[in-house]
Coordinates of C-alpha atoms in Angstrom, one line a residue:
M1 CA 125.7 59.8 77.6
T2 CA 127.8 56.7 78.8
M3 CA 129.4 54.0 77.2
G4 CA 127.3 52.0 74.8
T5 CA 125.4 54.1 73.4
E6 CA 125.0 56.8 69.9
A7 CA 123.2 59.0 68.5
E8 CA 121.1 60.4 71.1
G9 CA 120.1 64.0 71.1
Q10 CA 122.2 64.6 68.3
A11 CA 122.0 65.0 64.1
S12 CA 123.7 62.4 61.8
P13 CA 123.5 61.4 58.5
S14 CA 122.2 58.0 59.8
S15 CA 119.9 59.7 62.1
E16 CA 118.4 62.8 62.6
S17 CA 117.1 64.7 65.7
P18 CA 113.1 63.3 66.1
A19 CA 112.1 66.7 66.3
R20 CA 113.3 67.8 63.1
A21 CA 111.9 64.7 61.4
R22 CA 110.0 64.8 58.4
R23 CA 106.2 63.1 59.0
S24 CA 106.2 60.7 56.4
P25 CA 102.8 60.3 54.6
E26 CA 103.1 56.5 53.9
P27 CA 103.7 53.7 55.5
P28 CA 107.6 52.1 56.0
A29 CA 109.1 50.3 53.3
P30 CA 108.7 46.8 54.0
E31 CA 112.1 46.1 53.6
P32 CA 115.1 48.9 55.3
P33 CA 118.5 48.7 53.9
A34 CA 120.1 45.9 56.8
P35 CA 123.5 47.3 58.7
A36 CA 126.6 45.9 57.9
P37 CA 127.5 43.1 58.6
S38 CA 130.2 44.0 61.1
A39 CA 128.3 46.5 63.4
P40 CA 127.5 45.7 66.9
P41 CA 123.8 45.0 67.5
R42 CA 121.6 47.7 68.6
F43 CA 119.1 48.7 70.8
V44 CA 116.8 51.4 69.4
A45 CA 114.4 53.2 72.0
L46 CA 111.6 55.0 70.8
G47 CA 109.1 57.1 73.4
D48 CA 108.5 60.2 74.9
S49 CA 110.5 62.3 77.8
L50 CA 110.4 58.7 80.1
T51 CA 112.8 57.0 77.6
E52 CA 114.4 60.4 76.9
G53 CA 115.7 59.7 80.3
L54 CA 114.3 62.8 81.8
G55 CA 114.6 62.6 86.1
D56 CA 117.9 61.2 85.8
P57 CA 120.1 63.9 84.8
L58 CA 124.0 63.3 83.8
P59 CA 126.8 65.4 85.5
G60 CA 128.2 67.1 82.4
G61 CA 124.1 67.8 81.2
G62 CA 121.5 66.1 79.3
W63 CA 119.7 62.7 80.7
R64 CA 120.8 58.9 80.3
G65 CA 117.5 57.0 81.6
W66 CA 116.5 53.6 82.1
A67 CA 117.4 52.2 78.2
A68 CA 121.0 54.0 78.7
L69 CA 121.1 51.3 81.7
L70 CA 119.7 48.8 80.6
A71 CA 121.6 49.1 77.1
E72 CA 124.7 48.0 79.2
A73 CA 123.3 45.3 80.5
V74 CA 122.0 43.5 78.0
G75 CA 123.7 41.1 74.9
E76 CA 126.2 38.4 74.3
R77 CA 128.3 40.5 76.8
P78 CA 128.7 43.9 78.6
G79 CA 129.1 47.0 76.7
S80 CA 128.0 45.0 73.3
V81 CA 125.3 46.3 72.6
R82 CA 124.2 50.1 70.9
L83 CA 121.9 52.3 72.3
V84 CA 120.4 54.5 70.0
N85 CA 118.0 57.1 71.4
L86 CA 115.2 58.3 69.5
A87 CA 112.6 59.6 72.2
A88 CA 112.0 62.5 72.5
S89 CA 110.2 65.0 74.9
G90 CA 106.1 65.8 73.7
A91 CA 105.7 62.6 71.5
L92 CA 102.6 61.3 70.9
A93 CA 102.0 57.9 69.7
A94 CA 101.3 59.3 66.2
D95 CA 105.0 60.6 66.7
V96 CA 106.7 58.1 67.0
A97 CA 104.8 55.6 64.6
E98 CA 105.2 58.3 61.6
R99 CA 108.6 60.2 62.8
Q100 CA 110.5 57.7 64.9
L101 CA 109.8 54.6 63.4
P102 CA 111.6 55.8 59.9
V103 CA 114.7 56.3 61.6
A104 CA 114.7 53.6 63.8
R105 CA 114.2 50.9 61.2
R106 CA 117.2 52.4 59.1
F107 CA 119.7 50.9 62.2
A108 CA 117.9 47.5 61.8
P109 CA 117.5 47.0 65.8
R110 CA 118.1 43.4 67.6
L111 CA 116.2 45.1 70.2
A112 CA 113.8 48.2 70.6
S113 CA 111.6 49.9 73.4
L114 CA 108.4 51.2 72.5
V115 CA 107.3 53.3 75.5
V116 CA 104.7 55.9 74.7
G117 CA 101.1 57.0 75.6
A118 CA 100.7 59.5 78.5
N119 CA 101.3 62.2 77.2
D120 CA 98.4 61.5 74.7
T121 CA 96.5 61.1 77.5
L122 CA 97.3 65.1 78.5
R123 CA 95.6 66.5 75.5
A124 CA 91.9 67.7 74.8
G125 CA 91.7 65.7 71.3
F126 CA 92.8 62.1 73.3
D127 CA 91.3 59.7 70.5
I128 CA 92.4 55.9 71.5
A129 CA 91.3 55.3 68.2
K130 CA 95.1 56.6 66.8
V131 CA 97.2 55.5 69.6
A132 CA 95.9 51.9 68.9
A133 CA 96.9 52.5 65.7
A134 CA 100.0 54.1 65.6
L135 CA 101.0 51.8 68.3
D136 CA 100.1 48.7 66.4
L137 CA 102.0 49.7 63.6
A138 CA 105.3 50.8 65.3
H139 CA 104.9 46.9 67.2
G140 CA 104.1 45.4 64.1
T141 CA 106.6 46.7 61.7
L142 CA 109.7 46.1 63.9
S143 CA 108.9 42.8 65.0
A144 CA 108.4 42.4 61.4
D145 CA 111.7 43.6 61.2
G146 CA 113.4 40.9 63.6
A147 CA 113.4 43.2 66.7
V148 CA 112.0 42.2 70.6
V149 CA 110.3 45.1 71.4
L150 CA 109.7 46.0 74.6
T151 CA 106.7 48.0 76.0
A152 CA 105.5 49.1 79.3
C153 CA 101.6 50.0 80.7
L154 CA 101.9 53.2 82.9
P155 CA 100.3 54.8 85.9
D156 CA 97.9 57.7 85.2
P157 CA 99.3 61.0 85.8
G158 CA 96.3 61.8 87.5
R159 CA 97.2 60.1 89.9
M160 CA 101.0 60.7 89.9
L161 CA 100.1 64.4 89.9
G162 CA 97.8 64.8 93.0
L163 CA 94.2 65.8 91.5
P164 CA 91.6 66.2 93.0
A165 CA 89.2 63.1 92.0
P166 CA 86.7 65.1 89.0
L167 CA 89.8 65.8 88.0
A168 CA 91.7 62.4 88.1
R169 CA 88.9 60.6 87.0
P170 CA 89.2 61.3 83.4
L171 CA 93.0 61.0 82.8
A172 CA 92.7 57.1 84.5
R173 CA 90.0 56.1 82.4
R174 CA 92.0 57.5 80.0
M175 CA 95.6 55.8 80.7
R176 CA 93.6 52.3 81.2
A177 CA 92.3 52.5 77.9
V178 CA 96.2 53.3 76.8
N179 CA 96.9 49.9 79.2
T180 CA 94.9 47.8 77.3
V181 CA 96.2 48.4 73.8
V182 CA 99.3 48.2 74.8
H183 CA 98.5 45.0 76.4
A184 CA 96.8 43.7 73.5
V185 CA 99.1 44.7 70.8
T186 CA 102.1 43.0 73.0
A187 CA 100.2 39.8 73.3
R188 CA 99.7 40.2 69.4
Y189 CA 103.2 40.5 68.4
G190 CA 104.6 39.0 71.1
G191 CA 106.6 41.5 73.1
V192 CA 108.5 41.6 76.6
H193 CA 105.5 43.3 78.7
L194 CA 106.5 45.5 81.9
H195 CA 103.0 45.6 84.4
I196 CA 104.6 48.5 86.2
A197 CA 100.6 50.7 86.4
D198 CA 100.2 49.0 89.3
H199 CA 103.7 48.0 90.9
R200 CA 104.5 48.7 94.3
W201 CA 107.3 50.9 94.0
I202 CA 104.7 53.5 92.5
A203 CA 103.9 54.7 95.4
D204 CA 107.3 55.8 96.6
R205 CA 107.9 59.6 96.2
G206 CA 111.8 58.5 96.5
C207 CA 111.3 57.1 93.4
W208 CA 110.0 60.0 91.3
S209 CA 111.5 63.6 89.8
V210 CA 110.6 67.1 91.4
D211 CA 107.7 67.2 88.7
R212 CA 105.9 63.9 90.0
L213 CA 105.6 62.6 86.2
H214 CA 109.2 61.2 85.3
P215 CA 111.2 59.0 87.6
S216 CA 114.0 59.4 89.3
E217 CA 117.1 58.0 89.0
R218 CA 115.8 54.8 91.1
G219 CA 113.2 55.0 89.2
H220 CA 114.8 54.5 86.1
R221 CA 117.3 52.0 87.6
L222 CA 113.8 50.4 88.4
L223 CA 112.6 50.6 85.2
A224 CA 116.1 48.8 83.6
H225 CA 116.3 46.5 86.2
G226 CA 112.4 45.6 85.8
F227 CA 113.0 45.5 81.4
H228 CA 116.3 43.2 81.9
A229 CA 114.5 41.0 84.6
A230 CA 111.5 40.5 81.7
L231 CA 114.1 39.5 79.3
A232 CA 116.2 37.1 81.0
A233 CA 112.5 35.0 81.7
A234 CA 112.2 35.5 78.3
G235 CA 114.8 33.7 77.7
R236 CA 117.4 36.8 76.1
P237 CA 120.9 36.8 76.2
V238 CA 121.2 39.0 79.2
G239 CA 124.3 40.1 81.8
P240 CA 124.7 41.3 85.2
P241 CA 121.6 43.3 86.0
P242 CA 121.5 47.2 85.7
A243 CA 122.4 48.4 89.5
L244 CA 119.7 49.7 91.7
T245 CA 122.0 52.2 94.1
P246 CA 121.8 56.0 92.7
D247 CA 124.4 57.5 91.4
G248 CA 123.2 61.2 92.7
P249 CA 120.9 62.6 95.1
P250 CA 117.3 62.3 95.5
P251 CA 115.0 64.6 95.0
N252 CA 114.4 67.3 97.5
R253 CA 112.6 70.5 98.0
A254 CA 114.5 72.8 96.5
A255 CA 115.1 70.8 93.5
S256 CA 111.3 71.0 93.1
A257 CA 111.4 74.4 93.7
W258 CA 113.9 75.0 91.0
W259 CA 112.1 73.1 88.6
M260 CA 108.9 74.7 88.5
A261 CA 110.7 78.2 88.2
T262 CA 112.7 77.1 85.7
R263 CA 110.4 74.4 83.8
G264 CA 107.7 73.6 85.3
T265 CA 105.8 77.2 84.8
R266 CA 106.1 76.6 81.1
W267 CA 104.7 72.8 81.3
V268 CA 101.4 74.3 83.4
A269 CA 101.1 76.8 81.4
D270 CA 101.2 74.1 78.1
R271 CA 99.2 71.7 80.0
C272 CA 96.5 74.9 80.6
T273 CA 96.1 75.9 76.9
D274 CA 95.7 72.3 75.9
L275 CA 94.5 70.2 78.2
L276 CA 92.6 72.3 80.7
P277 CA 90.0 73.3 79.3
G278 CA 89.0 70.2 78.2
L279 CA 90.1 68.1 81.4
L280 CA 87.3 71.0 83.2
A281 CA 84.9 70.2 80.8
L282 CA 85.4 66.7 81.5
A283 CA 85.5 67.4 85.1
W284 CA 81.9 69.0 85.1
Q285 CA 80.9 65.7 83.3
E286 CA 82.5 63.8 86.0
C287 CA 80.8 65.7 88.7
R288 CA 77.3 65.9 87.0
H289 CA 76.9 62.1 86.6
G290 CA 78.8 61.8 90.3
L291 CA 75.6 63.5 91.6
A292 CA 72.8 61.4 89.0
G293 CA 74.8 58.0 90.5
S294 CA 75.0 57.4 86.6
G295 CA 79.9 57.2 87.3
R296 CA 80.1 54.2 85.8
L297 CA 78.3 54.6 81.9
L298 CA 81.6 56.5 81.9
D299 CA 83.5 54.3 82.5
T300 CA 81.3 52.0 79.7
A301 CA 81.2 54.2 76.9
A302 CA 85.2 54.5 77.6
E303 CA 85.1 50.1 77.1
R304 CA 83.3 51.2 74.5
A305 CA 85.6 53.3 72.5
T306 CA 88.7 51.3 73.9
R307 CA 87.2 48.2 72.4
T308 CA 86.1 49.4 68.9
A309 CA 90.2 50.7 68.6
L310 CA 91.1 47.5 69.0
A311 CA 88.6 45.4 66.5
A312 CA 89.6 48.6 64.1
L313 CA 93.4 46.9 63.9
G314 CA 92.2 43.0 62.9
H315 CA 92.8 40.3 65.3
V316 CA 94.0 42.1 68.0
R317 CA 93.3 39.4 70.4
H318 CA 91.3 41.0 74.0
E319 CA 88.5 38.6 75.3
S320 CA 89.6 39.9 79.0
P321 CA 87.6 43.1 80.1
V322 CA 88.8 46.0 78.7
Q323 CA 88.6 47.4 82.1
G324 CA 90.9 44.7 84.1
L325 CA 92.9 43.4 80.9
S326 CA 95.0 40.3 82.4
D327 CA 98.4 39.9 80.9
P328 CA 98.3 38.9 77.6
K329 CA 99.4 35.4 76.6
G330 CA 102.5 35.3 74.1
A331 CA 104.0 37.9 75.7
A332 CA 107.0 37.9 78.5
T333 CA 105.4 39.9 81.3
M334 CA 107.4 41.2 84.3
A335 CA 104.1 42.0 86.7
G336 CA 104.6 44.0 89.8

């Protein structure tokens, strides 16, 4: 990883690898030990492969990603903030709350990112109530520890993959539910939010890697730039914004074919054994309601489940309609 980062993808006495971290049956301790007074301020990134940096490869191997780019552009002076990247490919919201959060608290971060939920929409056992509870726990704990928490709402994977409508609509409905929860939880704790679900660059193919689910280097730079602007708007100390000009070549057909041959086939196989049977059932349900002209019932059921999930969190404010929740009050937002 480039300068300004530490403990990324490597286990150490103070930061165990997220993939090997033990699940904790109890909530994190209320008062973790503080770092030494001489320790530099830390930015701890929690999440999945998006934050791990997939799509933005380093010349020597591994990934860089938007979090590393942002870490070099925040703080009182360039390079003064150290990045601890705990994000892990395939992580669900529950993995972040149960595995990554306890490790993150050991670093007493001043800045933390919590971008997760897309993988949950791609699982057969998707449960918006569990996603909401995990995000609320993680965001609330980090905020109570004094960290400024970054969040983002994301485009739905069905759209990015170009799936046919009967397959794409259920995934879009799930992603909309997750984004609604992210907005509400961010508003509850006053986080800094980046709204990219409908950002204009989402439709730019050059901003996405060969798998169409992870940003390319340009996409990661746009994410870092957006978070930088949101932090500046919230009055947080930042330096010059991350550069938008890529260092490496854009994705091409050869890279796409290589990814599919080496990694994509396994990814598709994993999704087929987990998501596909359930998604096919959802697609059949979608077609049946479409023929009957009752597709709105599916939207209504999803919105009701999301409202119930938010209500279970206690005093989360969600006065706006679930399907089109407006930017949250009390959260600094960078809209597209």
